[in-house]
């Protein structure tokens, strides 16, 4: 009997991890400089796989551009496989749209070299999302390759993996990881022994043929690989001739695609949904909660791109395709950060600094594109006034903050009384900015005219005296009056241009060094910064604002309470928690010592936890009528760090934590901001919320859908099954919905139950605010006996810096997607000049029936809409008045679209719409 062994030479390449990117790129160049001549010169070295990601090709060619043709020729000859990913991503901590753009970029780059590997290669992701099979099918893939996350219930070499919509791929299971054939022995007999040992240990988890992954992290297969394979085959041929009845093996070097073409696809088990088991391979469940600054930055960057810049640019820019290069640059930074060691922040401090920088650049770039679109929108409306733009598909009415002129306030008061507005601050018609000396005056005025108030068109210079001085010590003052509207300048005075004014000012200051310079900014009239109700703004639409009264005003209910008739909140001034609608215990902060690392949380034995502050002070800091806010200042006596033996117990210190609860008119939502300057090391801080309806499961947003999870998680001998789970923007349990900005980790708990008893239902939800550790990896520790990476100490992962953490809660909220958009993607505000042709209200794109994930412009200038059905129900999707094509994720036409379409439960749909 002969068993086939398919040898796949490959590498697994982390762009950045325990060393920063430049270091790893140097190793990449060295490796490929040695490898490529071997491939060219040794035909028996039949194939090499470049880890399924195109970033390694770009990184190499940035240093060796002359090797482009060599790579292209090897790829065309089938000797080198590339893509389909741009980087191998984490699947849970990035958005579904980031996953799609990642694959689209990787495939597009691979096409320049002859095409991408047609396999959904997922060798080292920390678990897998439920929607991945559907995503892969929409890219035309029939196969996936996975390692981590596969549960014990799957006990075959492969299985059918289904998304909730029914899309199915064949998943090859790398039961021993992607390096079972690494460190290839130089002796054929030793290689045979190793193969036989592997087959014996893995048993039924390895099929025939057997996939022998000849590669590992940051290395190429050894130079003797092709020789050893040839010697092995010669020995097997000889053995077969002398012992035909004995077990024999046939080794051949080939590609992953060739291997998958030869494997059986019948009688396989089926698994539907996500893969998050730690039974056979570490899932590394704590990466969702380390380095909360990275997760917050990721949430902001993706949100700014997907839910602000792209839809606004597509719908409002004069030429959206001209702004696309800027959006592409922003997406490239976000995609690079999607690599699992980057977004998961289980990396060196220098790497995390680079990740944060890339997210900041992506966010700034996207915000610039959005600002440009808003400015162009402001030129397209007939009526002048405050312009409200809705970047989401739902009609919106919400609280907005604007500048209102005194006349607008007076008109509103006359029509609606006092309750339609909440004035935050007032600005007079003449606003004194600075009083400075002649030595600094020219520089100060230049800064104000050029950078702070470039709208200034005319300037008056007026001589006066400093009235604040005693009569005998009066100093001459030159007043610089700045006007943005020439009509406001007094006609009898000589007005200057800003450049003329700066020239004269410089001369005057040089002539009289004792001169004082006072700058005064003139406005058309006095104004106020105020909160107002927007009125209804159509989905993906606009509206010129008019005064609207709220339906439910915010008012205080005592020294520590607020209500708006929809929801009520009151702070317990003794422990810093708050009650909602009379139910106590919300906002309960519990801090426990963590002796884990960036990969896994690990408690002390016995657990050290603090759940009650030493002191608390509460106060109402804003009373309405449109917005009220409560402030809670608490101090917790916490261990300064984890205990270390044989050292004595660590000293304790007071950690201040400030929580501000915000309640708005017409909203049944509590918005919460927790801020602290973290002084403590080695700890996890979580905030807890009671469930008025006990829960046996949770439901969390994941890429392109909702995932329902039980109270337990499957672990194994090398990793605890800790039921802390990730969510994208929100999680629900019982009657509670929590939406958050980058606070990805949650757990259902029971604070009053016996911790030794398994949960059957949970009475509370814990949201991790931050988790701080000083180790990239460590071991042994109780929750994971073996290290998950280099045992490097870190400073940045201790998060000892100011932190602002945002979330919101609602009870019995019917639509968590609406809640998340309302809280994190507010209406955008511009100023219409009244020079356009559009009516005062309307919609650019009327979509209903599905959740919209993306509105963008493709490379041909067509409007593309991507959406999904999250509720598990058949639905009718409609785009009013529009037609086009249904396309896959590569833009290939699947069928026609004419205004509406029946969609299946959990379907991801992409439309390419005809122009109108």
mmCIF file of C-alpha atoms in Angstrom, residues 26-178:
data_model
loop_
_atom_site.group_PDB
_atom_site.id
_atom_site.type_symbol
_atom_site.label_atom_id
_atom_site.label_comp_id
_atom_site.label_asym_id
_atom_site.label_seq_id
_atom_site.Cartn_x
_atom_site.Cartn_y
_atom_site.Cartn_z
ATOM 1 C CA UNK A 26 15.675 42.817 5.849
ATOM 2 C CA UNK A 27 15.273 39.109 6.613
ATOM 3 C CA UNK A 28 12.732 38.764 3.801
ATOM 4 C CA UNK A 29 15.141 40.240 1.268
ATOM 5 C CA UNK A 30 17.910 37.938 2.459
ATOM 6 C CA UNK A 31 15.641 34.886 2.264
ATOM 7 C CA UNK A 32 14.293 35.593 -1.226
ATOM 8 C CA UNK A 33 17.732 36.560 -2.522
ATOM 9 C CA UNK A 34 18.819 33.025 -1.618
ATOM 10 C CA UNK A 35 15.589 31.255 -2.589
ATOM 11 C CA UNK A 36 14.861 32.631 -6.051
ATOM 12 C CA UNK A 37 18.104 31.390 -7.652
ATOM 13 C CA UNK A 38 17.337 27.921 -6.234
ATOM 14 C CA UNK A 39 13.910 27.940 -7.847
ATOM 15 C CA UNK A 40 15.314 29.079 -11.173
ATOM 16 C CA UNK A 41 18.262 26.686 -11.153
ATOM 17 C CA UNK A 42 16.673 23.547 -9.701
ATOM 18 C CA UNK A 43 13.695 22.197 -11.687
ATOM 19 C CA UNK A 44 13.203 19.447 -9.086
ATOM 20 C CA UNK A 45 12.436 22.185 -6.536
ATOM 21 C CA UNK A 46 9.065 22.335 -8.179
ATOM 22 C CA UNK A 47 7.151 24.978 -6.250
ATOM 23 C CA UNK A 48 7.260 27.578 -3.483
ATOM 24 C CA UNK A 49 4.320 29.303 -1.771
ATOM 25 C CA UNK A 50 4.801 32.907 -0.644
ATOM 26 C CA UNK A 51 2.471 32.606 2.351
ATOM 27 C CA UNK A 52 -0.712 33.531 0.511
ATOM 28 C CA UNK A 53 -0.140 37.279 0.806
ATOM 29 C CA UNK A 54 1.074 39.888 -1.687
ATOM 30 C CA UNK A 55 2.569 42.280 0.845
ATOM 31 C CA UNK A 56 5.729 40.161 0.952
ATOM 32 C CA UNK A 57 6.109 40.653 -2.809
ATOM 33 C CA UNK A 58 5.685 44.423 -2.551
ATOM 34 C CA UNK A 59 8.044 44.578 0.422
ATOM 35 C CA UNK A 60 10.706 42.631 -1.473
ATOM 36 C CA UNK A 61 10.357 44.600 -4.696
ATOM 37 C CA UNK A 62 10.688 47.873 -2.791
ATOM 38 C CA UNK A 63 14.296 46.794 -2.208
ATOM 39 C CA UNK A 64 14.874 44.561 -5.270
ATOM 40 C CA UNK A 65 12.780 46.100 -8.103
ATOM 41 C CA UNK A 66 15.002 44.329 -10.643
ATOM 42 C CA UNK A 67 13.536 40.984 -9.518
ATOM 43 C CA UNK A 68 10.024 41.795 -10.754
ATOM 44 C CA UNK A 69 10.387 39.875 -14.026
ATOM 45 C CA UNK A 70 11.922 36.885 -12.282
ATOM 46 C CA UNK A 71 8.969 36.705 -9.888
ATOM 47 C CA UNK A 72 6.539 37.151 -12.757
ATOM 48 C CA UNK A 73 8.170 34.370 -14.798
ATOM 49 C CA UNK A 74 8.206 31.946 -11.856
ATOM 50 C CA UNK A 75 4.554 32.680 -11.131
ATOM 51 C CA UNK A 76 3.561 32.221 -14.786
ATOM 52 C CA UNK A 77 5.393 28.900 -14.870
ATOM 53 C CA UNK A 78 3.502 27.629 -11.811
ATOM 54 C CA UNK A 79 6.681 27.542 -9.730
ATOM 55 C CA UNK A 80 5.675 30.334 -7.339
ATOM 56 C CA UNK A 81 2.218 30.967 -5.863
ATOM 57 C CA UNK A 82 1.138 34.379 -4.621
ATOM 58 C CA UNK A 83 -1.916 35.832 -2.919
ATOM 59 C CA UNK A 84 -4.845 35.894 -2.657
ATOM 60 C CA UNK A 85 -4.565 38.100 0.443
ATOM 61 C CA UNK A 86 -2.618 41.319 0.630
ATOM 62 C CA UNK A 87 -1.848 40.508 4.274
ATOM 63 C CA UNK A 88 -3.011 37.519 6.313
ATOM 64 C CA UNK A 89 -5.549 39.246 8.569
ATOM 65 C CA UNK A 90 -7.183 38.727 11.886
ATOM 66 C CA UNK A 91 -10.855 38.125 11.128
ATOM 67 C CA UNK A 92 -12.592 39.288 14.315
ATOM 68 C CA UNK A 93 -10.910 42.609 15.050
ATOM 69 C CA UNK A 94 -11.287 44.189 11.606
ATOM 70 C CA UNK A 95 -14.454 44.980 9.700
ATOM 71 C CA UNK A 96 -15.948 42.817 7.007
ATOM 72 C CA UNK A 97 -15.233 45.565 4.510
ATOM 73 C CA UNK A 98 -11.552 45.546 5.496
ATOM 74 C CA UNK A 99 -11.451 41.808 4.798
ATOM 75 C CA UNK A 100 -12.954 42.340 1.347
ATOM 76 C CA UNK A 101 -10.633 45.233 0.436
ATOM 77 C CA UNK A 102 -7.702 43.122 1.650
ATOM 78 C CA UNK A 103 -8.600 40.268 -0.714
ATOM 79 C CA UNK A 104 -9.425 42.619 -3.569
ATOM 80 C CA UNK A 105 -6.056 44.345 -3.263
ATOM 81 C CA UNK A 106 -4.167 41.065 -2.952
ATOM 82 C CA UNK A 107 -5.869 39.557 -6.000
ATOM 83 C CA UNK A 108 -5.363 42.719 -8.056
ATOM 84 C CA UNK A 109 -1.659 42.810 -7.220
ATOM 85 C CA UNK A 110 -1.280 39.087 -7.943
ATOM 86 C CA UNK A 111 -2.874 39.573 -11.368
ATOM 87 C CA UNK A 112 0.134 41.694 -12.305
ATOM 88 C CA UNK A 113 2.261 38.568 -11.837
ATOM 89 C CA UNK A 114 0.014 36.054 -13.526
ATOM 90 C CA UNK A 115 -2.773 35.515 -11.005
ATOM 91 C CA UNK A 116 -3.525 34.704 -7.372
ATOM 92 C CA UNK A 117 -3.612 31.294 -5.713
ATOM 93 C CA UNK A 118 -7.255 30.216 -5.879
ATOM 94 C CA UNK A 119 -7.468 29.109 -2.249
ATOM 95 C CA UNK A 120 -8.843 30.836 0.829
ATOM 96 C CA UNK A 121 -5.574 30.457 2.726
ATOM 97 C CA UNK A 122 -6.182 31.032 6.478
ATOM 98 C CA UNK A 123 -3.206 29.337 8.158
ATOM 99 C CA UNK A 124 -2.697 31.304 11.377
ATOM 100 C CA UNK A 125 -5.754 33.449 12.084
ATOM 101 C CA UNK A 126 -6.898 33.448 15.712
ATOM 102 C CA UNK A 127 -10.220 31.835 14.837
ATOM 103 C CA UNK A 128 -12.531 32.344 11.881
ATOM 104 C CA UNK A 129 -15.708 34.362 11.322
ATOM 105 C CA UNK A 130 -18.988 32.791 10.289
ATOM 106 C CA UNK A 131 -19.205 34.800 7.064
ATOM 107 C CA UNK A 132 -15.825 33.673 5.708
ATOM 108 C CA UNK A 133 -17.135 30.820 3.512
ATOM 109 C CA UNK A 134 -19.612 33.228 1.895
ATOM 110 C CA UNK A 135 -16.855 35.798 1.338
ATOM 111 C CA UNK A 136 -14.594 33.180 -0.232
ATOM 112 C CA UNK A 137 -17.376 31.920 -2.514
ATOM 113 C CA UNK A 138 -18.082 35.478 -3.653
ATOM 114 C CA UNK A 139 -14.427 35.665 -4.697
ATOM 115 C CA UNK A 140 -14.790 32.413 -6.614
ATOM 116 C CA UNK A 141 -12.968 30.141 -4.140
ATOM 117 C CA UNK A 142 -14.131 26.611 -3.365
ATOM 118 C CA UNK A 143 -11.442 25.743 -0.811
ATOM 119 C CA UNK A 144 -10.213 27.110 2.501
ATOM 120 C CA UNK A 145 -7.218 26.022 4.567
ATOM 121 C CA UNK A 146 -7.495 26.511 8.348
ATOM 122 C CA UNK A 147 -5.690 25.641 11.558
ATOM 123 C CA UNK A 148 -6.846 27.416 14.717
ATOM 124 C CA UNK A 149 -10.415 27.381 15.959
ATOM 125 C CA UNK A 150 -11.522 23.932 14.758
ATOM 126 C CA UNK A 151 -13.630 22.234 17.487
ATOM 127 C CA UNK A 152 -13.250 18.688 18.786
ATOM 128 C CA UNK A 153 -16.493 17.726 17.087
ATOM 129 C CA UNK A 154 -14.651 17.842 13.745
ATOM 130 C CA UNK A 155 -12.360 14.826 13.610
ATOM 131 C CA UNK A 156 -11.523 14.444 9.911
ATOM 132 C CA UNK A 157 -8.741 15.892 7.719
ATOM 133 C CA UNK A 158 -11.256 18.202 6.068
ATOM 134 C CA UNK A 159 -14.832 19.377 6.477
ATOM 135 C CA UNK A 160 -17.458 21.387 4.714
ATOM 136 C CA UNK A 161 -17.590 24.838 6.223
ATOM 137 C CA UNK A 162 -20.833 26.760 5.805
ATOM 138 C CA UNK A 163 -21.768 30.357 6.408
ATOM 139 C CA UNK A 164 -25.195 31.076 7.904
ATOM 140 C CA UNK A 165 -26.501 31.868 4.408
ATOM 141 C CA UNK A 166 -25.652 28.314 3.238
ATOM 142 C CA UNK A 167 -22.514 29.184 1.229
ATOM 143 C CA UNK A 168 -20.087 26.282 1.518
ATOM 144 C CA UNK A 169 -16.384 25.671 0.959
ATOM 145 C CA UNK A 170 -14.252 22.615 1.559
ATOM 146 C CA UNK A 171 -11.932 23.394 4.472
ATOM 147 C CA UNK A 172 -8.609 21.572 4.697
ATOM 148 C CA UNK A 173 -7.690 21.213 8.365
ATOM 149 C CA UNK A 174 -4.040 21.721 9.273
ATOM 150 C CA UNK A 175 -4.385 19.681 12.460
ATOM 151 C CA UNK A 176 -0.718 20.198 13.436
ATOM 152 C CA UNK A 177 -0.408 23.720 12.072
ATOM 153 C CA UNK A 178 1.327 25.097 9.011
#
